[in-house]
Amino acid sequence: MLLALLLCYGGFTALCLSMDRHHADLLGRKPTARRRQVMRVGGWLLLTLSLWAGVSANGWGLGLVEWFAVLMLSALLLVLLLPYRPRLALSLAALGLIASPVCAVLT
């Protein structure tokens, strides 16, 4: 489930960065329309990949339940980090996306 958690957190962070306000807060500038669209598509793609990772690890019955738990945990972590430690939130997403291929190979 670590892979699903890493992908969910990265997906939510990408969706967060597709919004003008959060993009400006985290990166210091407003996103272009193209970048906003890429972030939105990338975020949904990462969330879909996290669903695949959760279901492939444990089947549809338990995998779906664990995926919803991972969704809530990653969203809560992002919501709690954004107002107080925005750079840490962005760094964790980058680290998670770098570590996710390693986690996929190990599972």
CSV table of N, CA and C in Angstrom, one decimal:
chain,number,residue,atom,x,y,z
A,1,MET,N,0.8,-1.2,0.0
A,1,MET,CA,0.0,0.0,0.0
A,1,MET,C,0.9,1.3,0.0
A,2,LEU,N,2.1,1.1,0.2
A,2,LEU,CA,3.0,2.3,0.2
A,2,LEU,C,3.0,2.9,-1.2
A,3,LEU,N,3.0,2.1,-2.2
A,3,LEU,CA,3.0,2.6,-3.6
A,3,LEU,C,1.7,3.4,-3.8
A,4,ALA,N,0.6,2.9,-3.4
A,4,ALA,CA,-0.7,3.6,-3.5
A,4,ALA,C,-0.6,4.9,-2.8
A,5,LEU,N,0.0,5.0,-1.6
A,5,LEU,CA,0.1,6.2,-0.8
A,5,LEU,C,0.9,7.2,-1.5
A,6,LEU,N,2.1,6.8,-2.0
A,6,LEU,CA,3.0,7.7,-2.7
A,6,LEU,C,2.3,8.3,-4.0
A,7,LEU,N,1.6,7.5,-4.7
A,7,LEU,CA,0.9,8.0,-5.9
A,7,LEU,C,-0.3,8.9,-5.6
A,8,CYS,N,-1.0,8.5,-4.6
A,8,CYS,CA,-2.1,9.4,-4.1
A,8,CYS,C,-1.6,10.8,-3.7
A,9,TYR,N,-0.6,10.8,-2.9
A,9,TYR,CA,-0.1,12.1,-2.4
A,9,TYR,C,0.4,12.9,-3.6
A,10,GLY,N,1.1,12.3,-4.5
A,10,GLY,CA,1.6,13.0,-5.7
A,10,GLY,C,0.5,13.5,-6.6
A,11,GLY,N,-0.6,12.7,-6.7
A,11,GLY,CA,-1.8,13.1,-7.5
A,11,GLY,C,-2.5,14.2,-6.9
A,12,PHE,N,-2.7,14.2,-5.6
A,12,PHE,CA,-3.4,15.3,-4.9
A,12,PHE,C,-2.5,16.6,-5.0
A,13,THR,N,-1.2,16.4,-4.9
A,13,THR,CA,-0.3,17.6,-5.0
A,13,THR,C,-0.4,18.2,-6.4
A,14,ALA,N,-0.4,17.3,-7.4
A,14,ALA,CA,-0.5,17.8,-8.8
A,14,ALA,C,-1.9,18.5,-9.0
A,15,LEU,N,-3.0,18.0,-8.5
A,15,LEU,CA,-4.3,18.6,-8.6
A,15,LEU,C,-4.2,20.0,-7.8
A,16,CYS,N,-3.6,20.0,-6.7
A,16,CYS,CA,-3.4,21.2,-6.0
A,16,CYS,C,-2.7,22.3,-6.8
A,17,LEU,N,-1.6,21.9,-7.4
A,17,LEU,CA,-0.8,22.8,-8.2
A,17,LEU,C,-1.5,23.2,-9.5
A,18,SER,N,-2.6,22.6,-9.9
A,18,SER,CA,-3.3,23.0,-11.1
A,18,SER,C,-4.2,24.2,-10.7
A,19,MET,N,-4.3,24.6,-9.5
A,19,MET,CA,-5.1,25.7,-9.1
A,19,MET,C,-4.2,26.9,-9.0
A,20,ASP,N,-4.7,28.1,-9.5
A,20,ASP,CA,-3.8,29.3,-9.5
A,20,ASP,C,-3.3,29.7,-8.1
A,21,ARG,N,-4.1,29.7,-7.1
A,21,ARG,CA,-3.7,30.2,-5.8
A,21,ARG,C,-2.6,29.3,-5.2
A,22,HIS,N,-2.8,28.0,-5.3
A,22,HIS,CA,-1.8,27.1,-4.7
A,22,HIS,C,-0.5,27.1,-5.5
A,23,HIS,N,-0.7,27.2,-6.8
A,23,HIS,CA,0.5,27.2,-7.6
A,23,HIS,C,1.4,28.4,-7.3
A,24,ALA,N,0.7,29.6,-7.2
A,24,ALA,CA,1.4,30.8,-6.9
A,24,ALA,C,2.0,30.7,-5.5
A,25,ASP,N,1.3,30.1,-4.5
A,25,ASP,CA,1.9,30.0,-3.1
A,25,ASP,C,3.1,29.1,-3.1
A,26,LEU,N,3.1,28.0,-3.8
A,26,LEU,CA,4.1,27.0,-3.8
A,26,LEU,C,5.3,27.4,-4.7
A,27,LEU,N,5.0,27.9,-5.9
A,27,LEU,CA,6.1,28.1,-6.9
A,27,LEU,C,6.3,29.5,-7.2
A,28,GLY,N,5.5,30.4,-6.6
A,28,GLY,CA,5.8,31.9,-6.8
A,28,GLY,C,5.3,32.5,-8.1
A,29,ARG,N,4.6,31.8,-8.9
A,29,ARG,CA,4.0,32.4,-10.1
A,29,ARG,C,2.7,31.7,-10.5
A,30,LYS,N,2.0,32.3,-11.3
A,30,LYS,CA,0.7,31.8,-11.8
A,30,LYS,C,1.0,30.8,-12.9
A,31,PRO,N,0.3,29.7,-12.9
A,31,PRO,CA,0.5,28.7,-14.0
A,31,PRO,C,-0.1,29.1,-15.3
A,32,THR,N,0.6,28.7,-16.4
A,32,THR,CA,0.0,28.9,-17.7
A,32,THR,C,-1.2,27.9,-17.9
A,33,ALA,N,-2.0,28.2,-18.9
A,33,ALA,CA,-3.1,27.3,-19.2
A,33,ALA,C,-2.7,25.9,-19.5
A,34,ARG,N,-1.6,25.8,-20.2
A,34,ARG,CA,-1.0,24.5,-20.6
A,34,ARG,C,-0.5,23.7,-19.4
A,35,ARG,N,0.2,24.4,-18.5
A,35,ARG,CA,0.7,23.8,-17.3
A,35,ARG,C,-0.4,23.4,-16.4
A,36,ARG,N,-1.5,24.2,-16.3
A,36,ARG,CA,-2.6,23.9,-15.5
A,36,ARG,C,-3.3,22.6,-16.0
A,37,GLN,N,-3.4,22.5,-17.3
A,37,GLN,CA,-4.0,21.3,-17.9
A,37,GLN,C,-3.2,20.1,-17.7
A,38,VAL,N,-1.9,20.2,-17.8
A,38,VAL,CA,-0.9,19.1,-17.6
A,38,VAL,C,-1.0,18.6,-16.2
A,39,MET,N,-1.0,19.5,-15.2
A,39,MET,CA,-1.1,19.2,-13.8
A,39,MET,C,-2.4,18.5,-13.5
A,40,ARG,N,-3.5,18.9,-14.1
A,40,ARG,CA,-4.8,18.3,-13.8
A,40,ARG,C,-4.8,16.9,-14.3
A,41,VAL,N,-4.4,16.7,-15.6
A,41,VAL,CA,-4.4,15.4,-16.2
A,41,VAL,C,-3.4,14.5,-15.4
A,42,GLY,N,-2.2,15.0,-15.1
A,42,GLY,CA,-1.3,14.2,-14.3
A,42,GLY,C,-1.8,13.8,-13.0
A,43,GLY,N,-2.5,14.7,-12.3
A,43,GLY,CA,-3.0,14.4,-11.0
A,43,GLY,C,-4.0,13.2,-11.1
A,44,TRP,N,-4.9,13.3,-12.0
A,44,TRP,CA,-5.9,12.3,-12.2
A,44,TRP,C,-5.3,11.0,-12.6
A,45,LEU,N,-4.3,11.0,-13.4
A,45,LEU,CA,-3.5,9.8,-13.8
A,45,LEU,C,-2.9,9.2,-12.7
A,46,LEU,N,-2.2,10.0,-11.8
A,46,LEU,CA,-1.6,9.4,-10.6
A,46,LEU,C,-2.6,8.8,-9.6
A,47,LEU,N,-3.8,9.4,-9.5
A,47,LEU,CA,-4.8,8.8,-8.7
A,47,LEU,C,-5.3,7.5,-9.2
A,48,THR,N,-5.5,7.4,-10.6
A,48,THR,CA,-5.9,6.2,-11.2
A,48,THR,C,-4.8,5.1,-11.0
A,49,LEU,N,-3.6,5.5,-11.2
A,49,LEU,CA,-2.5,4.5,-11.0
A,49,LEU,C,-2.5,4.0,-9.5
A,50,SER,N,-2.8,4.9,-8.6
A,50,SER,CA,-2.8,4.5,-7.2
A,50,SER,C,-4.0,3.5,-7.0
A,51,LEU,N,-5.1,3.7,-7.6
A,51,LEU,CA,-6.2,2.7,-7.6
A,51,LEU,C,-5.7,1.3,-8.1
A,52,TRP,N,-5.0,1.4,-9.2
A,52,TRP,CA,-4.5,0.1,-9.8
A,52,TRP,C,-3.5,-0.6,-8.9
A,53,ALA,N,-2.7,0.2,-8.2
A,53,ALA,CA,-1.7,-0.3,-7.3
A,53,ALA,C,-2.4,-1.0,-6.1
A,54,GLY,N,-3.4,-0.3,-5.6
A,54,GLY,CA,-4.1,-0.9,-4.4
A,54,GLY,C,-4.9,-2.1,-4.8
A,55,VAL,N,-5.5,-2.1,-5.9
A,55,VAL,CA,-6.4,-3.3,-6.3
A,55,VAL,C,-5.5,-4.5,-6.7
A,56,SER,N,-4.4,-4.2,-7.4
A,56,SER,CA,-3.6,-5.3,-7.9
A,56,SER,C,-2.8,-6.0,-6.7
A,57,ALA,N,-2.6,-5.2,-5.6
A,57,ALA,CA,-1.9,-5.8,-4.5
A,57,ALA,C,-2.9,-6.7,-3.6
A,58,ASN,N,-4.2,-6.3,-3.5
A,58,ASN,CA,-5.0,-7.0,-2.6
A,58,ASN,C,-6.4,-7.4,-3.1
A,59,GLY,N,-6.6,-7.3,-4.4
A,59,GLY,CA,-7.9,-7.7,-5.0
A,59,GLY,C,-8.9,-6.5,-4.8
A,60,TRP,N,-10.0,-6.7,-5.5
A,60,TRP,CA,-11.0,-5.6,-5.4
A,60,TRP,C,-11.6,-5.4,-4.1
A,61,GLY,N,-11.9,-6.5,-3.3
A,61,GLY,CA,-12.5,-6.4,-2.0
A,61,GLY,C,-11.8,-5.5,-1.0
A,62,LEU,N,-10.6,-6.0,-0.7
A,62,LEU,CA,-9.8,-5.3,0.3
A,62,LEU,C,-9.0,-4.2,-0.3
A,63,GLY,N,-8.6,-4.3,-1.5
A,63,GLY,CA,-7.8,-3.2,-2.2
A,63,GLY,C,-8.6,-1.9,-2.3
A,64,LEU,N,-9.8,-2.0,-2.6
A,64,LEU,CA,-10.6,-0.8,-2.7
A,64,LEU,C,-10.8,-0.1,-1.4
A,65,VAL,N,-11.0,-0.9,-0.4
A,65,VAL,CA,-11.1,-0.3,1.0
A,65,VAL,C,-9.8,0.4,1.4
A,66,GLU,N,-8.7,-0.3,1.2
A,66,GLU,CA,-7.4,0.2,1.5
A,66,GLU,C,-7.1,1.5,0.7
A,67,TRP,N,-7.6,1.5,-0.6
A,67,TRP,CA,-7.3,2.6,-1.4
A,67,TRP,C,-8.1,3.9,-0.9
A,68,PHE,N,-9.3,3.7,-0.5
A,68,PHE,CA,-10.0,4.8,0.1
A,68,PHE,C,-9.3,5.3,1.4
A,69,ALA,N,-8.8,4.4,2.2
A,69,ALA,CA,-8.1,4.8,3.4
A,69,ALA,C,-6.8,5.6,3.0
A,70,VAL,N,-6.1,5.2,2.0
A,70,VAL,CA,-4.9,5.9,1.5
A,70,VAL,C,-5.3,7.2,0.9
A,71,LEU,N,-6.4,7.3,0.2
A,71,LEU,CA,-6.9,8.6,-0.3
A,71,LEU,C,-7.1,9.6,0.8
A,72,MET,N,-7.8,9.1,1.9
A,72,MET,CA,-8.1,10.0,3.0
A,72,MET,C,-6.8,10.5,3.7
A,73,LEU,N,-5.9,9.5,3.9
A,73,LEU,CA,-4.6,9.8,4.6
A,73,LEU,C,-3.8,10.8,3.8
A,74,SER,N,-3.7,10.6,2.5
A,74,SER,CA,-2.8,11.5,1.7
A,74,SER,C,-3.4,12.9,1.6
A,75,ALA,N,-4.8,12.9,1.5
A,75,ALA,CA,-5.4,14.2,1.4
A,75,ALA,C,-5.3,15.0,2.7
A,76,LEU,N,-5.5,14.3,3.8
A,76,LEU,CA,-5.3,14.9,5.1
A,76,LEU,C,-3.9,15.4,5.3
A,77,LEU,N,-2.9,14.6,4.9
A,77,LEU,CA,-1.5,15.1,5.1
A,77,LEU,C,-1.3,16.3,4.3
A,78,LEU,N,-1.8,16.4,3.1
A,78,LEU,CA,-1.6,17.5,2.2
A,78,LEU,C,-2.3,18.8,2.8
A,79,VAL,N,-3.5,18.6,3.2
A,79,VAL,CA,-4.3,19.7,3.8
A,79,VAL,C,-3.6,20.2,5.1
A,80,LEU,N,-3.1,19.4,5.9
A,80,LEU,CA,-2.4,19.8,7.1
A,80,LEU,C,-1.1,20.5,6.8
A,81,LEU,N,-0.4,20.1,5.8
A,81,LEU,CA,1.0,20.6,5.5
A,81,LEU,C,0.9,21.9,4.7
A,82,LEU,N,-0.1,22.1,3.8
A,82,LEU,CA,-0.1,23.3,2.9
A,82,LEU,C,-0.1,24.6,3.7
A,83,PRO,N,-0.9,24.8,4.7
A,83,PRO,CA,-0.9,26.1,5.3
A,83,PRO,C,0.3,26.4,6.2
A,84,TYR,N,0.9,25.4,6.7
A,84,TYR,CA,2.0,25.6,7.7
A,84,TYR,C,3.4,25.3,7.1
A,85,ARG,N,3.5,24.3,6.3
A,85,ARG,CA,4.8,23.9,5.7
A,85,ARG,C,4.6,23.6,4.2
A,86,PRO,N,4.4,24.6,3.4
A,86,PRO,CA,4.1,24.4,1.9
A,86,PRO,C,5.3,23.8,1.2
A,87,ARG,N,6.5,24.2,1.5
A,87,ARG,CA,7.7,23.7,0.8
A,87,ARG,C,7.9,22.2,1.2
A,88,LEU,N,7.6,21.8,2.4
A,88,LEU,CA,7.7,20.4,2.8
A,88,LEU,C,6.7,19.6,2.1
A,89,ALA,N,5.5,20.1,1.9
A,89,ALA,CA,4.4,19.4,1.1
A,89,ALA,C,4.9,19.1,-0.3
A,90,LEU,N,5.5,20.1,-0.9
A,90,LEU,CA,6.0,20.0,-2.3
A,90,LEU,C,7.2,19.0,-2.3
A,91,SER,N,8.0,19.1,-1.4
A,91,SER,CA,9.2,18.2,-1.3
A,91,SER,C,8.8,16.8,-1.1
A,92,LEU,N,7.8,16.5,-0.3
A,92,LEU,CA,7.3,15.2,0.0
A,92,LEU,C,6.7,14.6,-1.3
A,93,ALA,N,6.0,15.4,-2.1
A,93,ALA,CA,5.4,14.9,-3.3
A,93,ALA,C,6.5,14.5,-4.3
A,94,ALA,N,7.5,15.4,-4.4
A,94,ALA,CA,8.6,15.1,-5.3
A,94,ALA,C,9.4,13.8,-4.9
A,95,LEU,N,9.7,13.7,-3.6
A,95,LEU,CA,10.4,12.5,-3.1
A,95,LEU,C,9.5,11.3,-3.3
A,96,GLY,N,8.2,11.4,-3.1
A,96,GLY,CA,7.3,10.2,-3.3
A,96,GLY,C,7.3,9.8,-4.7
A,97,LEU,N,7.3,10.7,-5.6
A,97,LEU,CA,7.2,10.3,-7.1
A,97,LEU,C,8.6,9.7,-7.5
A,98,ILE,N,9.7,10.2,-6.9
A,98,ILE,CA,10.9,9.6,-7.2
A,98,ILE,C,11.0,8.2,-6.6
A,99,ALA,N,10.5,8.0,-5.5
A,99,ALA,CA,10.6,6.7,-4.8
A,99,ALA,C,9.6,5.7,-5.3
A,100,SER,N,8.5,6.1,-5.9
A,100,SER,CA,7.5,5.2,-6.3
A,100,SER,C,7.9,4.1,-7.3
A,101,PRO,N,8.8,4.4,-8.3
A,101,PRO,CA,9.2,3.3,-9.2
A,101,PRO,C,10.0,2.2,-8.4
A,102,VAL,N,10.8,2.6,-7.4
A,102,VAL,CA,11.5,1.7,-6.6
A,102,VAL,C,10.6,0.8,-5.8
A,103,CYS,N,9.6,1.5,-5.2
A,103,CYS,CA,8.5,0.8,-4.5
A,103,CYS,C,7.8,-0.2,-5.3
A,104,ALA,N,7.5,0.2,-6.6
A,104,ALA,CA,6.8,-0.7,-7.5
A,104,ALA,C,7.6,-1.9,-7.8
A,105,VAL,N,8.9,-1.8,-7.9
A,105,VAL,CA,9.8,-2.9,-8.3
A,105,VAL,C,9.9,-3.9,-7.1
A,106,LEU,N,9.9,-3.3,-5.9
A,106,LEU,CA,10.1,-4.1,-4.7
A,106,LEU,C,8.8,-4.9,-4.3
A,107,THR,N,7.6,-4.4,-4.7
A,107,THR,CA,6.4,-5.1,-4.3
A,107,THR,C,6.0,-6.2,-5.3
